[in-house]
């Protein structure tokens, strides 16, 4: 049986058996592969890096959507940068209070292929009337839009290729400009143990733009090498300390059923191992 071996790191990596090839294409922006693996279900690869799998995507998408949305509790307008597979859209649109979601994806073919081959990710969310799709480079969108958002979720690839601009100081500054007062930006920030420099760089850049910045974490099996770090940035310092009772009542009232997220995990996710605290120096 053929194998796919991830090329993200030099001296270490993961391999999947390709049980069924579903699609492979060179888009205008990247090399996309979707295949089926007996253990992880359908797997989507961009430029040699595992982006998402059917079995563990819920961890990543729930943690990036529900942590900011339940912390804020009143978000009406949400911006997703990237997220072409539709998993983030699915989780965000489960919040009934969200009235408008803009998803800005650079690569139309990622959306098209994921709607066809990864339908369990979006589960119809692309057809939700609250959803607006924009095909554009996310860094360009935040630089030019007049729209404002309560929550911005940067569901990007790693800072290699098209994703690189989404880790620049400029991008963070423009995100801040696009946030309503007290709004929050969260970003995928890599696997902390393997990509510690990414966490260091991001913390330095965020600290120049936002009054409060921090990271929270979750272990996502196919982002191998330890815990994944998510950046958190806002001018509302109190948001990070939203008490567990408020989270519980919002979570209960929402009726949203989750498989990873819960209010206790929400609070605990902000506790960082010492090597990570030392790295960000905050
Ligand atoms: N975007 C995050 C991929 C990160 C993988 N990188 C890594 N293992 N460091 C996923 C898109 C899902 N919507």
mmCIF file of C-alpha atoms and ligand atoms in Angstrom:
data_model
loop_
_atom_site.group_PDB
_atom_site.id
_atom_site.type_symbol
_atom_site.label_atom_id
_atom_site.label_comp_id
_atom_site.label_asym_id
_atom_site.label_seq_id
_atom_site.Cartn_x
_atom_site.Cartn_y
_atom_site.Cartn_z
ATOM 1 C CA UNK A 1 0.000 0.000 0.000
ATOM 2 C CA UNK A 2 1.335 3.494 -0.833
ATOM 3 C CA UNK A 3 2.086 5.921 1.960
ATOM 4 C CA UNK A 4 1.937 9.649 2.411
ATOM 5 C CA UNK A 5 4.783 11.067 4.493
ATOM 6 C CA UNK A 6 4.407 14.593 5.815
ATOM 7 C CA UNK A 7 7.248 16.950 4.912
ATOM 8 C CA UNK A 8 6.705 19.705 7.488
ATOM 9 C CA UNK A 9 9.785 18.898 9.581
ATOM 10 C CA UNK A 10 13.261 17.813 8.574
ATOM 11 C CA UNK A 11 14.201 15.057 10.943
ATOM 12 C CA UNK A 12 10.811 13.854 12.111
ATOM 13 C CA UNK A 13 7.359 13.297 10.742
ATOM 14 C CA UNK A 14 4.269 11.156 10.372
ATOM 15 C CA UNK A 15 3.099 8.794 7.664
ATOM 16 C CA UNK A 16 -0.369 7.655 6.615
ATOM 17 C CA UNK A 17 -1.291 4.640 4.554
ATOM 18 C CA UNK A 18 -3.217 5.804 1.507
ATOM 19 C CA UNK A 19 -6.161 3.410 1.481
ATOM 20 C CA UNK A 20 -7.959 5.267 -1.280
ATOM 21 C CA UNK A 21 -6.834 8.221 -3.413
ATOM 22 C CA UNK A 22 -9.710 10.652 -3.803
ATOM 23 C CA UNK A 23 -8.240 13.731 -5.434
ATOM 24 C CA UNK A 24 -4.970 15.396 -6.289
ATOM 25 C CA UNK A 25 -4.543 18.759 -8.014
ATOM 26 C CA UNK A 26 -2.038 21.586 -8.399
ATOM 27 C CA UNK A 27 -4.192 24.643 -7.789
ATOM 28 C CA UNK A 28 -3.043 28.178 -8.602
ATOM 29 C CA UNK A 29 -1.742 28.443 -5.060
ATOM 30 C CA UNK A 30 -0.799 25.019 -3.714
ATOM 31 C CA UNK A 31 -0.633 21.255 -4.145
ATOM 32 C CA UNK A 32 -3.771 19.627 -2.746
ATOM 33 C CA UNK A 33 -4.263 15.919 -1.996
ATOM 34 C CA UNK A 34 -7.279 14.236 -0.419
ATOM 35 C CA UNK A 35 -7.131 10.538 0.432
ATOM 36 C CA UNK A 36 -8.777 8.045 2.740
ATOM 37 C CA UNK A 37 -6.936 6.431 5.633
ATOM 38 C CA UNK A 38 -8.419 3.564 7.626
ATOM 39 C CA UNK A 39 -7.581 5.124 11.020
ATOM 40 C CA UNK A 40 -8.157 8.856 10.408
ATOM 41 C CA UNK A 41 -10.821 8.867 7.691
ATOM 42 C CA UNK A 42 -10.411 11.372 4.888
ATOM 43 C CA UNK A 43 -7.232 13.421 5.079
ATOM 44 C CA UNK A 44 -6.509 16.736 3.322
ATOM 45 C CA UNK A 45 -2.937 17.720 2.488
ATOM 46 C CA UNK A 46 -1.668 21.086 1.233
ATOM 47 C CA UNK A 47 1.932 21.369 0.042
ATOM 48 C CA UNK A 48 2.936 18.196 1.862
ATOM 49 C CA UNK A 49 1.416 19.205 5.221
ATOM 50 C CA UNK A 50 -1.607 17.556 6.879
ATOM 51 C CA UNK A 51 -4.327 20.190 7.169
ATOM 52 C CA UNK A 52 -7.246 18.243 8.549
ATOM 53 C CA UNK A 53 -8.613 14.729 9.001
ATOM 54 C CA UNK A 54 -12.159 13.556 9.563
ATOM 55 C CA UNK A 55 -11.325 11.830 12.836
ATOM 56 C CA UNK A 56 -9.665 14.619 14.805
ATOM 57 C CA UNK A 57 -10.793 17.858 13.123
ATOM 58 C CA UNK A 58 -13.392 18.431 15.841
ATOM 59 C CA UNK A 59 -10.711 19.203 18.426
ATOM 60 C CA UNK A 60 -9.144 21.983 16.400
ATOM 61 C CA UNK A 61 -12.361 23.487 15.061
ATOM 62 C CA UNK A 62 -14.231 23.412 18.373
ATOM 63 C CA UNK A 63 -11.338 25.002 20.229
ATOM 64 C CA UNK A 64 -10.812 27.778 17.713
ATOM 65 C CA UNK A 65 -14.507 28.605 17.372
ATOM 66 C CA UNK A 66 -16.002 28.101 20.823
ATOM 67 C CA UNK A 67 -13.258 29.551 23.012
ATOM 68 C CA UNK A 68 -13.554 33.088 21.574
ATOM 69 C CA UNK A 69 -17.319 32.849 20.970
ATOM 70 C CA UNK A 70 -18.264 31.663 24.454
ATOM 71 C CA UNK A 71 -15.756 34.037 26.079
ATOM 72 C CA UNK A 72 -17.405 36.969 24.332
ATOM 73 C CA UNK A 73 -20.914 35.552 24.640
ATOM 74 C CA UNK A 74 -22.407 38.248 22.392
ATOM 75 C CA UNK A 75 -20.582 37.944 19.068
ATOM 76 C CA UNK A 76 -22.733 38.892 16.070
ATOM 77 C CA UNK A 77 -20.125 39.192 13.328
ATOM 78 C CA UNK A 78 -17.321 36.699 12.754
ATOM 79 C CA UNK A 79 -14.452 36.706 10.237
ATOM 80 C CA UNK A 80 -12.713 33.450 9.312
ATOM 81 C CA UNK A 81 -9.423 33.778 7.446
ATOM 82 C CA UNK A 82 -8.658 30.575 5.505
ATOM 83 C CA UNK A 83 -10.809 27.693 6.637
ATOM 84 C CA UNK A 84 -11.630 26.518 3.113
ATOM 85 C CA UNK A 85 -12.525 23.034 4.343
ATOM 86 C CA UNK A 86 -15.596 24.474 6.100
ATOM 87 C CA UNK A 87 -15.028 22.885 9.514
ATOM 88 C CA UNK A 88 -14.655 26.254 11.224
ATOM 89 C CA UNK A 89 -17.729 27.544 9.448
ATOM 90 C CA UNK A 90 -19.715 24.584 10.774
ATOM 91 C CA UNK A 91 -18.749 25.289 14.390
ATOM 92 C CA UNK A 92 -19.198 29.085 14.157
ATOM 93 C CA UNK A 93 -22.651 28.829 12.573
ATOM 94 C CA UNK A 94 -23.828 26.616 15.434
ATOM 95 C CA UNK A 95 -23.964 29.816 17.506
ATOM 96 C CA UNK A 96 -27.471 31.178 16.973
ATOM 97 C CA UNK A 97 -26.440 34.674 18.039
ATOM 98 C CA UNK A 98 -23.978 34.940 15.172
ATOM 99 C CA UNK A 99 -25.730 36.910 12.457
ATOM 100 C CA UNK A 100 -22.959 37.226 9.879
ATOM 101 C CA UNK A 101 -19.871 35.196 8.982
ATOM 102 C CA UNK A 102 -17.362 36.218 6.334
ATOM 103 C CA UNK A 103 -14.945 33.508 5.215
ATOM 104 C CA UNK A 104 -11.917 34.714 3.257
ATOM 105 C CA UNK A 105 -10.125 31.888 1.476
ATOM 106 C CA UNK A 106 -7.306 32.461 -0.998
ATOM 107 C CA UNK A 107 -7.857 29.239 -2.934
ATOM 108 C CA UNK A 108 -11.292 28.597 -4.426
ATOM 109 C CA UNK A 109 -10.318 25.034 -5.301
ATOM 110 C CA UNK A 110 -9.808 24.172 -1.634
ATOM 111 C CA UNK A 111 -13.444 25.091 -0.967
ATOM 112 C CA UNK A 112 -14.711 23.257 -4.051
ATOM 113 C CA UNK A 113 -12.704 20.094 -3.389
ATOM 114 C CA UNK A 114 -13.570 20.006 0.307
ATOM 115 C CA UNK A 115 -17.276 20.461 -0.406
ATOM 116 C CA UNK A 116 -17.006 17.440 -2.688
ATOM 117 C CA UNK A 117 -14.610 15.183 -0.810
ATOM 118 C CA UNK A 118 -14.878 16.370 2.824
ATOM 119 C CA UNK A 119 -18.624 17.100 3.149
ATOM 120 C CA UNK A 120 -18.607 16.085 6.813
ATOM 121 C CA UNK A 121 -16.480 19.130 7.586
ATOM 122 C CA UNK A 122 -18.909 21.790 6.397
ATOM 123 C CA UNK A 123 -22.168 19.813 6.821
ATOM 124 C CA UNK A 124 -24.002 22.364 4.692
ATOM 125 C CA UNK A 125 -22.549 25.441 6.398
ATOM 126 C CA UNK A 126 -21.459 26.946 3.065
ATOM 127 C CA UNK A 127 -25.164 27.269 2.202
ATOM 128 C CA UNK A 128 -26.088 29.033 5.451
ATOM 129 C CA UNK A 129 -27.615 32.430 4.521
ATOM 130 C CA UNK A 130 -25.505 34.143 7.204
ATOM 131 C CA UNK A 131 -22.306 33.075 5.426
ATOM 132 C CA UNK A 132 -20.434 35.231 2.894
ATOM 133 C CA UNK A 133 -17.526 33.733 0.973
ATOM 134 C CA UNK A 134 -14.746 35.936 -0.345
ATOM 135 C CA UNK A 135 -11.956 34.511 -2.529
ATOM 136 C CA UNK A 136 -9.006 36.691 -1.636
ATOM 137 C CA UNK A 137 -5.710 36.709 0.214
ATOM 138 C CA UNK A 138 -6.665 37.199 3.873
ATOM 139 C CA UNK A 139 -3.901 39.727 4.487
ATOM 140 C CA UNK A 140 -5.213 41.807 1.627
ATOM 141 C CA UNK A 141 -8.798 41.549 2.881
ATOM 142 C CA UNK A 142 -8.022 42.860 6.383
ATOM 143 C CA UNK A 143 -5.956 45.667 4.889
ATOM 144 C CA UNK A 144 -8.767 46.956 2.697
ATOM 145 C CA UNK A 145 -12.152 46.028 4.185
ATOM 146 C CA UNK A 146 -14.453 48.514 5.923
ATOM 147 C CA UNK A 147 -16.289 45.688 7.702
ATOM 148 C CA UNK A 148 -15.900 45.185 11.443
ATOM 149 C CA UNK A 149 -16.027 41.902 13.353
ATOM 150 C CA UNK A 150 -16.416 40.840 16.976
ATOM 151 C CA UNK A 151 -14.284 37.731 16.483
ATOM 152 C CA UNK A 152 -11.566 36.995 13.915
ATOM 153 C CA UNK A 153 -10.388 33.397 13.524
ATOM 154 C CA UNK A 154 -7.216 32.848 11.511
ATOM 155 C CA UNK A 155 -7.546 29.234 10.350
ATOM 156 C CA UNK A 156 -4.395 29.279 8.271
ATOM 157 C CA UNK A 157 -1.764 26.902 7.015
ATOM 158 C CA UNK A 158 1.733 27.083 8.468
ATOM 159 C CA UNK A 159 3.781 30.224 7.718
ATOM 160 C CA UNK A 160 5.225 28.732 4.547
ATOM 161 C CA UNK A 161 3.830 29.682 1.117
ATOM 162 C CA UNK A 162 0.418 31.406 0.993
ATOM 163 C CA UNK A 163 0.059 31.311 4.796
ATOM 164 C CA UNK A 164 3.181 33.333 5.501
ATOM 165 C CA UNK A 165 1.533 36.758 5.311
ATOM 166 C CA UNK A 166 -0.953 35.682 8.002
ATOM 167 C CA UNK A 167 1.816 35.669 10.621
ATOM 168 C CA UNK A 168 3.230 39.129 9.841
ATOM 169 C CA UNK A 169 3.051 42.095 12.235
ATOM 170 C CA UNK A 170 1.083 43.967 9.598
ATOM 171 C CA UNK A 171 -1.604 41.304 9.461
ATOM 172 C CA UNK A 172 -2.129 41.474 13.230
ATOM 173 C CA UNK A 173 -2.351 45.279 13.108
ATOM 174 C CA UNK A 174 -4.962 45.155 10.365
ATOM 175 C CA UNK A 175 -6.930 42.511 12.248
ATOM 176 C CA UNK A 176 -7.027 44.849 15.220
ATOM 177 C CA UNK A 177 -8.352 47.621 12.978
ATOM 178 C CA UNK A 178 -11.119 45.253 11.799
ATOM 179 C CA UNK A 179 -12.214 44.295 15.332
ATOM 180 C CA UNK A 180 -15.056 45.985 17.186
ATOM 181 C CA UNK A 181 -13.972 47.413 20.577
ATOM 182 C CA UNK A 182 -13.190 44.517 22.913
ATOM 183 C CA UNK A 183 -13.254 41.997 20.057
ATOM 184 C CA UNK A 184 -10.843 39.081 19.917
ATOM 185 C CA UNK A 185 -8.452 37.563 17.381
ATOM 186 C CA UNK A 186 -7.465 33.891 17.610
ATOM 187 C CA UNK A 187 -4.963 32.204 15.289
ATOM 188 C CA UNK A 188 -3.574 28.739 14.769
ATOM 189 C CA UNK A 189 0.018 29.076 15.861
ATOM 190 C CA UNK A 190 1.603 25.728 15.216
ATOM 191 C CA UNK A 191 2.739 22.856 17.400
ATOM 192 C CA UNK A 192 4.526 24.599 20.246
ATOM 193 C CA UNK A 193 7.235 22.015 20.910
ATOM 194 C CA UNK A 194 8.159 21.649 17.245
ATOM 195 C CA UNK A 195 7.624 25.262 16.170
ATOM 196 C CA UNK A 196 8.660 27.222 19.243
ATOM 197 C CA UNK A 197 10.085 30.081 17.185
ATOM 198 C CA UNK A 198 6.677 30.638 15.665
ATOM 199 C CA UNK A 199 5.217 31.128 19.137
ATOM 200 C CA UNK A 200 8.038 33.505 20.096
ATOM 201 C CA UNK A 201 7.677 35.614 16.967
ATOM 202 C CA UNK A 202 3.904 35.811 17.264
ATOM 203 C CA UNK A 203 4.016 36.825 20.925
ATOM 204 C CA UNK A 204 6.470 39.621 20.127
ATOM 205 C CA UNK A 205 4.341 40.877 17.249
ATOM 206 C CA UNK A 206 1.027 40.673 19.126
ATOM 207 C CA UNK A 207 2.440 42.463 22.170
ATOM 208 C CA UNK A 208 3.036 45.565 20.037
ATOM 209 C CA UNK A 209 -0.556 45.651 18.828
ATOM 210 C CA UNK A 210 -2.903 44.362 21.555
ATOM 211 C CA UNK A 211 -3.291 45.182 25.266
ATOM 212 C CA UNK A 212 -3.745 41.514 26.092
ATOM 213 C CA UNK A 213 -2.259 38.542 24.295
ATOM 214 C CA UNK A 214 -1.700 34.959 25.330
ATOM 215 C CA UNK A 215 -1.856 31.420 23.986
ATOM 216 C CA UNK A 216 -4.125 28.497 24.702
ATOM 217 C CA UNK A 217 -3.599 24.908 23.665
ATOM 218 C CA UNK A 218 -5.122 21.594 22.622
ATOM 219 C CA UNK A 219 -3.595 18.282 21.588
ATOM 220 C CA UNK A 220 -4.620 17.469 18.009
ATOM 221 C CA UNK A 221 -3.243 14.015 17.105
ATOM 222 C CA UNK A 222 -2.486 14.675 13.438
ATOM 223 C CA UNK A 223 -0.670 17.937 14.193
ATOM 224 C CA UNK A 224 2.083 15.739 15.561
ATOM 225 C CA UNK A 225 4.764 16.658 18.056
ATOM 226 C CA UNK A 226 2.748 17.780 21.083
ATOM 227 C CA UNK A 227 0.210 20.458 21.859
ATOM 228 C CA UNK A 228 -1.010 22.939 19.292
ATOM 229 C CA UNK A 229 -0.851 26.578 20.322
ATOM 230 C CA UNK A 230 -3.586 29.065 19.483
ATOM 231 C CA UNK A 231 -2.839 32.758 19.836
ATOM 232 C CA UNK A 232 -5.337 34.957 21.670
ATOM 233 C CA UNK A 233 -5.280 38.736 21.242
ATOM 234 C CA UNK A 234 -7.672 41.451 22.398
ATOM 235 C CA UNK A 235 -7.789 44.818 24.128
ATOM 236 C CA UNK A 236 -10.273 43.460 26.665
ATOM 237 C CA UNK A 237 -8.069 41.964 29.374
ATOM 238 C CA UNK A 238 -11.034 40.564 31.298
ATOM 239 C CA UNK A 239 -12.076 38.307 28.433
ATOM 240 C CA UNK A 240 -9.390 35.724 29.099
ATOM 241 C CA UNK A 241 -10.604 35.393 32.694
ATOM 242 C CA UNK A 242 -14.255 34.798 31.880
ATOM 243 C CA UNK A 243 -15.378 32.716 34.860
ATOM 244 C CA UNK A 244 -16.446 29.127 34.501
ATOM 245 C CA UNK A 245 -20.006 29.824 35.682
ATOM 246 C CA UNK A 246 -20.609 32.348 32.886
ATOM 247 C CA UNK A 247 -19.131 29.922 30.371
ATOM 248 C CA UNK A 248 -21.335 27.130 31.684
ATOM 249 C CA UNK A 249 -24.518 29.144 31.447
ATOM 250 C CA UNK A 250 -23.688 30.329 27.890
ATOM 251 C CA UNK A 251 -22.728 26.819 26.833
ATOM 252 C CA UNK A 252 -25.928 25.346 28.274
ATOM 253 C CA UNK A 253 -28.116 28.082 26.775
ATOM 254 C CA UNK A 254 -26.544 27.587 23.327
ATOM 255 C CA UNK A 255 -27.647 23.957 23.137
ATOM 256 C CA UNK A 256 -24.414 23.255 21.239
ATOM 257 C CA UNK A 257 -23.110 19.722 21.694
ATOM 258 C CA UNK A 258 -19.363 19.343 21.577
ATOM 259 C CA UNK A 259 -16.905 16.465 21.649
ATOM 260 C CA UNK A 260 -13.802 18.259 22.960
ATOM 261 C CA UNK A 261 -14.783 21.725 24.137
ATOM 262 C CA UNK A 262 -16.430 22.271 27.486
ATOM 263 C CA UNK A 263 -16.241 25.189 29.927
ATOM 264 C CA UNK A 264 -13.626 23.502 32.136
ATOM 265 C CA UNK A 265 -11.413 22.718 29.114
ATOM 266 C CA UNK A 266 -11.873 26.328 28.025
ATOM 267 C CA UNK A 267 -10.411 27.614 31.295
ATOM 268 C CA UNK A 268 -7.712 24.962 31.518
ATOM 269 C CA UNK A 269 -6.514 25.510 27.936
ATOM 270 C CA UNK A 270 -4.977 28.846 28.953
ATOM 271 C CA UNK A 271 -2.598 27.158 31.428
ATOM 272 C CA UNK A 272 0.726 26.831 29.614
ATOM 273 C CA UNK A 273 3.599 24.425 30.271
ATOM 274 C CA UNK A 274 6.685 26.165 31.602
ATOM 275 C CA UNK A 275 8.736 25.786 28.394
ATOM 276 C CA UNK A 276 6.023 27.696 26.590
ATOM 277 C CA UNK A 277 5.706 30.366 29.249
ATOM 278 C CA UNK A 278 9.450 30.883 29.187
ATOM 279 C CA UNK A 279 9.417 31.135 25.404
ATOM 280 C CA UNK A 280 6.783 33.848 25.293
ATOM 281 C CA UNK A 281 8.084 35.607 28.386
ATOM 282 C CA UNK A 282 4.681 37.102 29.152
HETATM 283 N N1 LIG B 1 -4.865 24.588 9.563
HETATM 284 C C1 LIG B 1 -3.817 24.309 10.509
HETATM 285 C C2 LIG B 1 -2.777 23.344 10.004
HETATM 286 C C3 LIG B 1 -1.599 23.334 10.864
HETATM 287 C C4 LIG B 1 -0.790 22.125 10.602
HETATM 288 N N2 LIG B 1 0.514 22.393 10.937
HETATM 289 C C5 LIG B 1 1.255 21.775 11.842
HETATM 290 N N3 LIG B 1 1.091 20.515 12.084
HETATM 291 N N4 LIG B 1 2.054 22.521 12.454
HETATM 292 C C6 LIG B 1 -5.826 23.573 9.448
HETATM 293 C C7 LIG B 1 -6.995 23.900 8.630
HETATM 294 C C8 LIG B 1 -8.201 23.250 9.221
HETATM 295 N N5 LIG B 1 -9.372 23.980 9.002
#
